[in-house]
mmCIF file of C-alpha atoms in Angstrom:
data_model
loop_
_atom_site.group_PDB
_atom_site.id
_atom_site.type_symbol
_atom_site.label_atom_id
_atom_site.label_comp_id
_atom_site.label_asym_id
_atom_site.label_seq_id
_atom_site.Cartn_x
_atom_site.Cartn_y
_atom_site.Cartn_z
ATOM 1 C CA UNK A 1 -0.048 -0.152 0.010
ATOM 2 C CA UNK A 2 2.255 2.324 1.077
ATOM 3 C CA UNK A 3 4.759 1.529 -2.585
ATOM 4 C CA UNK A 4 1.925 2.802 -4.556
ATOM 5 C CA UNK A 5 0.326 5.801 -2.657
ATOM 6 C CA UNK A 6 4.664 6.453 -3.432
ATOM 7 C CA UNK A 7 4.496 5.334 -6.628
ATOM 8 C CA UNK A 8 7.182 3.205 -6.825
ATOM 9 C CA UNK A 9 9.413 5.287 -8.804
ATOM 10 C CA UNK A 10 9.576 6.721 -5.582
ATOM 11 C CA UNK A 11 10.854 4.280 -3.089
ATOM 12 C CA UNK A 12 14.433 3.069 -3.217
ATOM 13 C CA UNK A 13 14.373 0.154 -0.293
ATOM 14 C CA UNK A 14 12.659 -1.755 1.797
ATOM 15 C CA UNK A 15 14.706 -2.300 5.139
ATOM 16 C CA UNK A 16 13.512 -4.449 8.107
ATOM 17 C CA UNK A 17 15.265 -6.977 10.761
ATOM 18 C CA UNK A 18 14.539 -10.898 9.801
ATOM 19 C CA UNK A 19 14.754 -11.277 13.783
ATOM 20 C CA UNK A 20 14.228 -7.671 15.664
ATOM 21 C CA UNK A 21 16.790 -6.983 17.927
ATOM 22 C CA UNK A 22 17.032 -4.897 20.684
ATOM 23 C CA UNK A 23 13.861 -2.781 19.598
ATOM 24 C CA UNK A 24 11.466 -5.201 20.421
ATOM 25 C CA UNK A 25 13.602 -8.259 21.998
ATOM 26 C CA UNK A 26 14.984 -10.630 19.619
ATOM 27 C CA UNK A 27 11.051 -11.108 17.503
ATOM 28 C CA UNK A 28 11.141 -13.145 14.425
ATOM 29 C CA UNK A 29 9.063 -12.429 11.070
ATOM 30 C CA UNK A 30 5.749 -13.847 11.620
ATOM 31 C CA UNK A 31 5.372 -17.327 9.369
ATOM 32 C CA UNK A 32 5.182 -15.790 6.189
ATOM 33 C CA UNK A 33 6.127 -12.329 5.792
ATOM 34 C CA UNK A 34 9.736 -12.197 4.070
ATOM 35 C CA UNK A 35 8.372 -14.141 1.829
ATOM 36 C CA UNK A 36 5.463 -11.443 0.617
ATOM 37 C CA UNK A 37 7.968 -8.445 1.576
ATOM 38 C CA UNK A 38 10.141 -10.271 -1.303
ATOM 39 C CA UNK A 39 7.292 -10.633 -3.631
ATOM 40 C CA UNK A 40 6.044 -7.421 -3.139
ATOM 41 C CA UNK A 41 9.647 -5.564 -3.840
ATOM 42 C CA UNK A 42 10.445 -7.583 -7.000
ATOM 43 C CA UNK A 43 7.386 -6.852 -8.386
ATOM 44 C CA UNK A 44 7.822 -3.005 -7.983
ATOM 45 C CA UNK A 45 11.496 -2.426 -8.159
ATOM 46 C CA UNK A 46 12.507 -2.422 -4.355
ATOM 47 C CA UNK A 47 15.115 -3.143 -3.112
ATOM 48 C CA UNK A 48 14.778 -5.325 -0.018
ATOM 49 C CA UNK A 49 17.705 -5.128 2.430
ATOM 50 C CA UNK A 50 18.527 -7.260 5.539
ATOM 51 C CA UNK A 51 19.627 -5.796 8.513
ATOM 52 C CA UNK A 52 21.065 -8.609 9.752
ATOM 53 C CA UNK A 53 23.812 -7.403 12.542
ATOM 54 C CA UNK A 54 22.620 -8.969 15.246
ATOM 55 C CA UNK A 55 20.780 -11.770 14.356
ATOM 56 C CA UNK A 56 23.096 -12.656 11.491
ATOM 57 C CA UNK A 57 26.622 -14.510 10.871
ATOM 58 C CA UNK A 58 25.577 -17.530 11.737
ATOM 59 C CA UNK A 59 23.486 -16.992 15.536
ATOM 60 C CA UNK A 60 20.075 -18.011 14.165
ATOM 61 C CA UNK A 61 21.310 -21.665 13.323
ATOM 62 C CA UNK A 62 21.930 -20.247 9.743
ATOM 63 C CA UNK A 63 24.257 -17.927 8.478
ATOM 64 C CA UNK A 64 21.925 -15.496 6.793
ATOM 65 C CA UNK A 65 18.710 -14.887 8.878
ATOM 66 C CA UNK A 66 16.474 -15.116 6.099
ATOM 67 C CA UNK A 67 17.596 -19.124 4.776
ATOM 68 C CA UNK A 68 15.586 -20.031 7.873
ATOM 69 C CA UNK A 69 13.004 -19.083 5.253
ATOM 70 C CA UNK A 70 14.138 -19.247 2.280
ATOM 71 C CA UNK A 71 14.653 -15.280 1.689
ATOM 72 C CA UNK A 72 17.600 -13.838 -0.495
ATOM 73 C CA UNK A 73 17.494 -9.871 0.008
ATOM 74 C CA UNK A 74 19.419 -7.848 -2.811
ATOM 75 C CA UNK A 75 21.440 -6.008 0.349
ATOM 76 C CA UNK A 76 22.558 -6.832 3.151
ATOM 77 C CA UNK A 77 24.370 -5.456 6.528
ATOM 78 C CA UNK A 78 26.850 -7.518 9.002
ATOM 79 C CA UNK A 79 28.774 -7.320 11.775
ATOM 80 C CA UNK A 80 28.461 -7.955 15.051
ATOM 81 C CA UNK A 81 29.152 -12.603 14.905
ATOM 82 C CA UNK A 82 31.340 -10.955 11.851
ATOM 83 C CA UNK A 83 34.577 -10.531 13.903
ATOM 84 C CA UNK A 84 33.163 -12.250 17.281
ATOM 85 C CA UNK A 85 33.431 -9.196 18.891
ATOM 86 C CA UNK A 86 37.028 -9.376 18.841
ATOM 87 C CA UNK A 87 37.398 -6.716 16.658
ATOM 88 C CA UNK A 88 34.716 -3.230 15.311
ATOM 89 C CA UNK A 89 33.703 -4.946 11.809
ATOM 90 C CA UNK A 90 31.079 -4.846 9.730
ATOM 91 C CA UNK A 91 30.185 -4.930 5.664
ATOM 92 C CA UNK A 92 27.613 -4.711 3.226
ATOM 93 C CA UNK A 93 26.852 -8.136 0.722
ATOM 94 C CA UNK A 94 24.666 -6.704 -2.108
ATOM 95 C CA UNK A 95 23.925 -9.111 -5.454
ATOM 96 C CA UNK A 96 26.327 -8.738 -8.299
ATOM 97 C CA UNK A 97 22.838 -7.468 -10.381
ATOM 98 C CA UNK A 98 24.012 -4.264 -7.780
ATOM 99 C CA UNK A 99 27.409 -3.891 -9.070
ATOM 100 C CA UNK A 100 27.011 -3.260 -12.578
ATOM 101 C CA UNK A 101 24.900 0.313 -12.581
ATOM 102 C CA UNK A 102 27.148 1.264 -9.297
ATOM 103 C CA UNK A 103 30.403 0.883 -11.859
ATOM 104 C CA UNK A 104 29.012 2.151 -14.796
ATOM 105 C CA UNK A 105 27.938 5.278 -13.056
ATOM 106 C CA UNK A 106 31.556 6.101 -10.513
ATOM 107 C CA UNK A 107 33.881 3.401 -12.227
ATOM 108 C CA UNK A 108 34.134 1.555 -8.430
ATOM 109 C CA UNK A 109 32.078 0.382 -5.837
ATOM 110 C CA UNK A 110 32.528 3.824 -3.950
ATOM 111 C CA UNK A 111 32.242 2.912 -0.296
ATOM 112 C CA UNK A 112 35.194 4.088 1.349
ATOM 113 C CA UNK A 113 35.661 5.628 4.347
ATOM 114 C CA UNK A 114 38.316 6.163 7.035
ATOM 115 C CA UNK A 115 39.078 2.815 8.603
ATOM 116 C CA UNK A 116 37.332 0.084 5.199
ATOM 117 C CA UNK A 117 39.352 -2.480 4.514
ATOM 118 C CA UNK A 118 40.693 -2.584 8.006
ATOM 119 C CA UNK A 119 43.411 -5.368 7.480
ATOM 120 C CA UNK A 120 43.684 -6.343 11.206
ATOM 121 C CA UNK A 121 40.000 -6.189 11.790
ATOM 122 C CA UNK A 122 39.347 -8.084 8.793
ATOM 123 C CA UNK A 123 41.944 -10.664 9.287
ATOM 124 C CA UNK A 124 39.950 -10.816 12.597
ATOM 125 C CA UNK A 125 36.618 -11.351 10.677
ATOM 126 C CA UNK A 126 38.350 -14.279 8.676
ATOM 127 C CA UNK A 127 39.545 -16.130 11.866
ATOM 128 C CA UNK A 128 36.526 -15.694 13.263
ATOM 129 C CA UNK A 129 34.734 -17.261 10.087
ATOM 130 C CA UNK A 130 37.636 -20.405 9.963
ATOM 131 C CA UNK A 131 37.164 -21.157 13.255
ATOM 132 C CA UNK A 132 33.388 -21.183 12.622
ATOM 133 C CA UNK A 133 33.448 -23.261 10.055
ATOM 134 C CA UNK A 134 35.772 -25.713 10.793
ATOM 135 C CA UNK A 135 34.133 -26.495 14.197
ATOM 136 C CA UNK A 136 30.752 -26.168 12.452
ATOM 137 C CA UNK A 137 29.584 -24.144 14.818
ATOM 138 C CA UNK A 138 26.379 -22.825 12.299
ATOM 139 C CA UNK A 139 25.363 -26.326 12.845
ATOM 140 C CA UNK A 140 25.943 -26.518 16.520
ATOM 141 C CA UNK A 141 23.889 -23.410 16.787
ATOM 142 C CA UNK A 142 20.983 -25.109 14.754
ATOM 143 C CA UNK A 143 21.254 -28.747 17.058
ATOM 144 C CA UNK A 144 21.375 -27.046 20.276
ATOM 145 C CA UNK A 145 19.083 -24.100 19.848
ATOM 146 C CA UNK A 146 15.800 -26.261 20.732
ATOM 147 C CA UNK A 147 17.830 -27.621 24.093
ATOM 148 C CA UNK A 148 18.401 -23.488 25.432
ATOM 149 C CA UNK A 149 15.369 -22.769 24.510
ATOM 150 C CA UNK A 150 13.246 -26.240 26.150
ATOM 151 C CA UNK A 151 15.451 -25.251 29.075
ATOM 152 C CA UNK A 152 14.494 -21.403 29.602
ATOM 153 C CA UNK A 153 11.248 -22.379 28.713
ATOM 154 C CA UNK A 154 11.141 -25.031 31.977
ATOM 155 C CA UNK A 155 13.200 -22.843 34.509
ATOM 156 C CA UNK A 156 10.483 -19.606 33.573
ATOM 157 C CA UNK A 157 6.812 -21.451 33.745
ATOM 158 C CA UNK A 158 6.898 -20.985 37.906
ATOM 159 C CA UNK A 159 7.148 -17.636 37.196
ATOM 160 C CA UNK A 160 3.927 -15.619 35.518
ATOM 161 C CA UNK A 161 5.363 -12.501 34.688
ATOM 162 C CA UNK A 162 7.133 -14.019 32.306
ATOM 163 C CA UNK A 163 4.914 -13.690 29.203
ATOM 164 C CA UNK A 164 6.938 -14.707 26.443
ATOM 165 C CA UNK A 165 10.606 -16.286 25.445
ATOM 166 C CA UNK A 166 11.277 -16.190 21.720
ATOM 167 C CA UNK A 167 14.146 -15.626 19.298
ATOM 168 C CA UNK A 168 16.112 -18.529 16.845
ATOM 169 C CA UNK A 169 18.878 -20.041 17.629
ATOM 170 C CA UNK A 170 21.092 -18.231 20.097
ATOM 171 C CA UNK A 171 19.354 -15.479 20.155
ATOM 172 C CA UNK A 172 16.527 -15.850 22.410
ATOM 173 C CA UNK A 173 14.351 -12.726 24.159
ATOM 174 C CA UNK A 174 12.363 -12.576 27.126
ATOM 175 C CA UNK A 175 9.348 -10.808 28.393
ATOM 176 C CA UNK A 176 8.803 -9.870 30.630
ATOM 177 C CA UNK A 177 4.680 -8.170 31.454
ATOM 178 C CA UNK A 178 2.663 -7.406 34.880
ATOM 179 C CA UNK A 179 -0.080 -9.684 33.770
ATOM 180 C CA UNK A 180 -0.118 -12.614 32.141
ATOM 181 C CA UNK A 181 -2.661 -12.699 30.042
ATOM 182 C CA UNK A 182 -3.334 -9.338 29.294
ATOM 183 C CA UNK A 183 0.047 -9.280 28.644
ATOM 184 C CA UNK A 184 0.562 -5.332 29.884
ATOM 185 C CA UNK A 185 3.797 -4.312 30.882
ATOM 186 C CA UNK A 186 5.103 -3.328 34.351
ATOM 187 C CA UNK A 187 4.990 0.234 35.770
ATOM 188 C CA UNK A 188 8.487 1.750 33.456
ATOM 189 C CA UNK A 189 9.343 3.575 36.851
ATOM 190 C CA UNK A 190 10.206 0.104 38.271
ATOM 191 C CA UNK A 191 12.663 -0.482 35.543
ATOM 192 C CA UNK A 192 12.527 -3.897 35.659
ATOM 193 C CA UNK A 193 14.906 -4.773 33.118
ATOM 194 C CA UNK A 194 17.757 -2.863 34.590
ATOM 195 C CA UNK A 195 17.269 -4.410 37.992
ATOM 196 C CA UNK A 196 17.735 -7.879 35.611
ATOM 197 C CA UNK A 197 20.627 -7.240 33.655
ATOM 198 C CA UNK A 198 22.204 -5.712 37.442
ATOM 199 C CA UNK A 199 21.599 -8.824 39.508
ATOM 200 C CA UNK A 200 22.989 -10.928 36.650
ATOM 201 C CA UNK A 201 25.653 -8.980 36.483
ATOM 202 C CA UNK A 202 26.220 -10.002 40.171
ATOM 203 C CA UNK A 203 25.235 -13.422 39.276
ATOM 204 C CA UNK A 204 28.479 -13.489 36.916
ATOM 205 C CA UNK A 205 26.481 -13.608 33.653
ATOM 206 C CA UNK A 206 25.672 -10.719 30.850
ATOM 207 C CA UNK A 207 22.086 -9.755 29.506
ATOM 208 C CA UNK A 208 21.435 -7.396 27.291
ATOM 209 C CA UNK A 209 18.428 -5.282 28.966
ATOM 210 C CA UNK A 210 15.761 -3.142 26.814
ATOM 211 C CA UNK A 211 12.652 -1.401 27.871
ATOM 212 C CA UNK A 212 9.964 0.815 26.376
ATOM 213 C CA UNK A 213 8.647 -2.102 24.085
ATOM 214 C CA UNK A 214 5.216 -1.586 24.582
ATOM 215 C CA UNK A 215 4.847 2.011 23.379
ATOM 216 C CA UNK A 216 8.766 3.671 24.181
ATOM 217 C CA UNK A 217 9.082 4.221 27.895
ATOM 218 C CA UNK A 218 6.810 0.193 29.036
ATOM 219 C CA UNK A 219 8.417 -2.649 28.161
ATOM 220 C CA UNK A 220 10.465 -4.869 29.975
ATOM 221 C CA UNK A 221 12.327 -7.691 27.899
ATOM 222 C CA UNK A 222 16.357 -9.309 28.412
ATOM 223 C CA UNK A 223 18.670 -10.393 25.437
ATOM 224 C CA UNK A 224 20.188 -13.993 25.768
ATOM 225 C CA UNK A 225 23.079 -14.290 22.510
ATOM 226 C CA UNK A 226 25.290 -17.307 24.105
ATOM 227 C CA UNK A 227 28.703 -18.156 22.379
ATOM 228 C CA UNK A 228 28.495 -19.873 19.341
ATOM 229 C CA UNK A 229 30.420 -23.058 20.907
ATOM 230 C CA UNK A 230 28.746 -22.731 25.066
ATOM 231 C CA UNK A 231 28.832 -26.383 26.284
ATOM 232 C CA UNK A 232 25.173 -27.377 27.513
ATOM 233 C CA UNK A 233 26.933 -27.490 30.780
ATOM 234 C CA UNK A 234 27.370 -23.569 29.901
ATOM 235 C CA UNK A 235 23.725 -23.286 28.738
ATOM 236 C CA UNK A 236 22.097 -24.860 31.577
ATOM 237 C CA UNK A 237 24.305 -22.481 33.929
ATOM 238 C CA UNK A 238 22.715 -19.423 31.437
ATOM 239 C CA UNK A 239 19.413 -20.596 32.080
ATOM 240 C CA UNK A 240 19.831 -21.042 36.015
ATOM 241 C CA UNK A 241 21.768 -17.821 36.311
ATOM 242 C CA UNK A 242 18.523 -15.506 34.606
ATOM 243 C CA UNK A 243 15.667 -17.955 36.125
ATOM 244 C CA UNK A 244 17.735 -16.413 39.818
ATOM 245 C CA UNK A 245 17.865 -12.993 38.866
ATOM 246 C CA UNK A 246 14.529 -12.759 37.054
ATOM 247 C CA UNK A 247 12.662 -14.047 40.066
ATOM 248 C CA UNK A 248 15.611 -11.648 42.786
ATOM 249 C CA UNK A 249 14.105 -8.592 40.886
ATOM 250 C CA UNK A 250 10.454 -9.527 40.256
ATOM 251 C CA UNK A 251 11.138 -9.939 44.914
ATOM 252 C CA UNK A 252 12.130 -6.257 44.922
ATOM 253 C CA UNK A 253 9.967 -3.586 45.921
#
């Protein structure tokens, strides 16, 4: 509707996260959504850009997040898992068909910035990807993700304020709600997500706390993103520490 209202000739691209990161708390796109968007973009000549900075590079149990739904974007943004956090590294990947008009117009793909192709960062990225491939860590994430989700559901089931456990692969969001039936969020003044983060840190676990995912102010969730090579014993430890931290935070007044 938006494309037809604006006119396809006025729309350059549609950009989205295949698994929404901090803003929503590891929310995968609904079934059929990405494929339908791909069809619409192709029909109207609009580029499809996948922001896989948080959810890609192996974290969802496939190297590309959109592999789960057999959708190929025109452009894709990558970072974070690309170099495993050892050095800052990001990349833009695009279809070969997009290269020709850029070369024809500019003589090259003009993406030069001060630290573009930084040799040390790129070397770290290559090393990380070689280890991921050699140790089959993407396949490991795909195998161990159901174990992690089951462990979280079992451990958090007694806690009524846990309104949702969602995500894909080793990218998991846990949402906390005041009313588990209506999903009414907690009062933002309570800062529940921050309290969980602080408790978790004291208990030896780093999680990613975010608030405001409901209306910009209210809403609490935390994200877990374990290392790809985390053992099942370590996954159990993560679950235990998070459960303890959530319970302690809920008991605070």
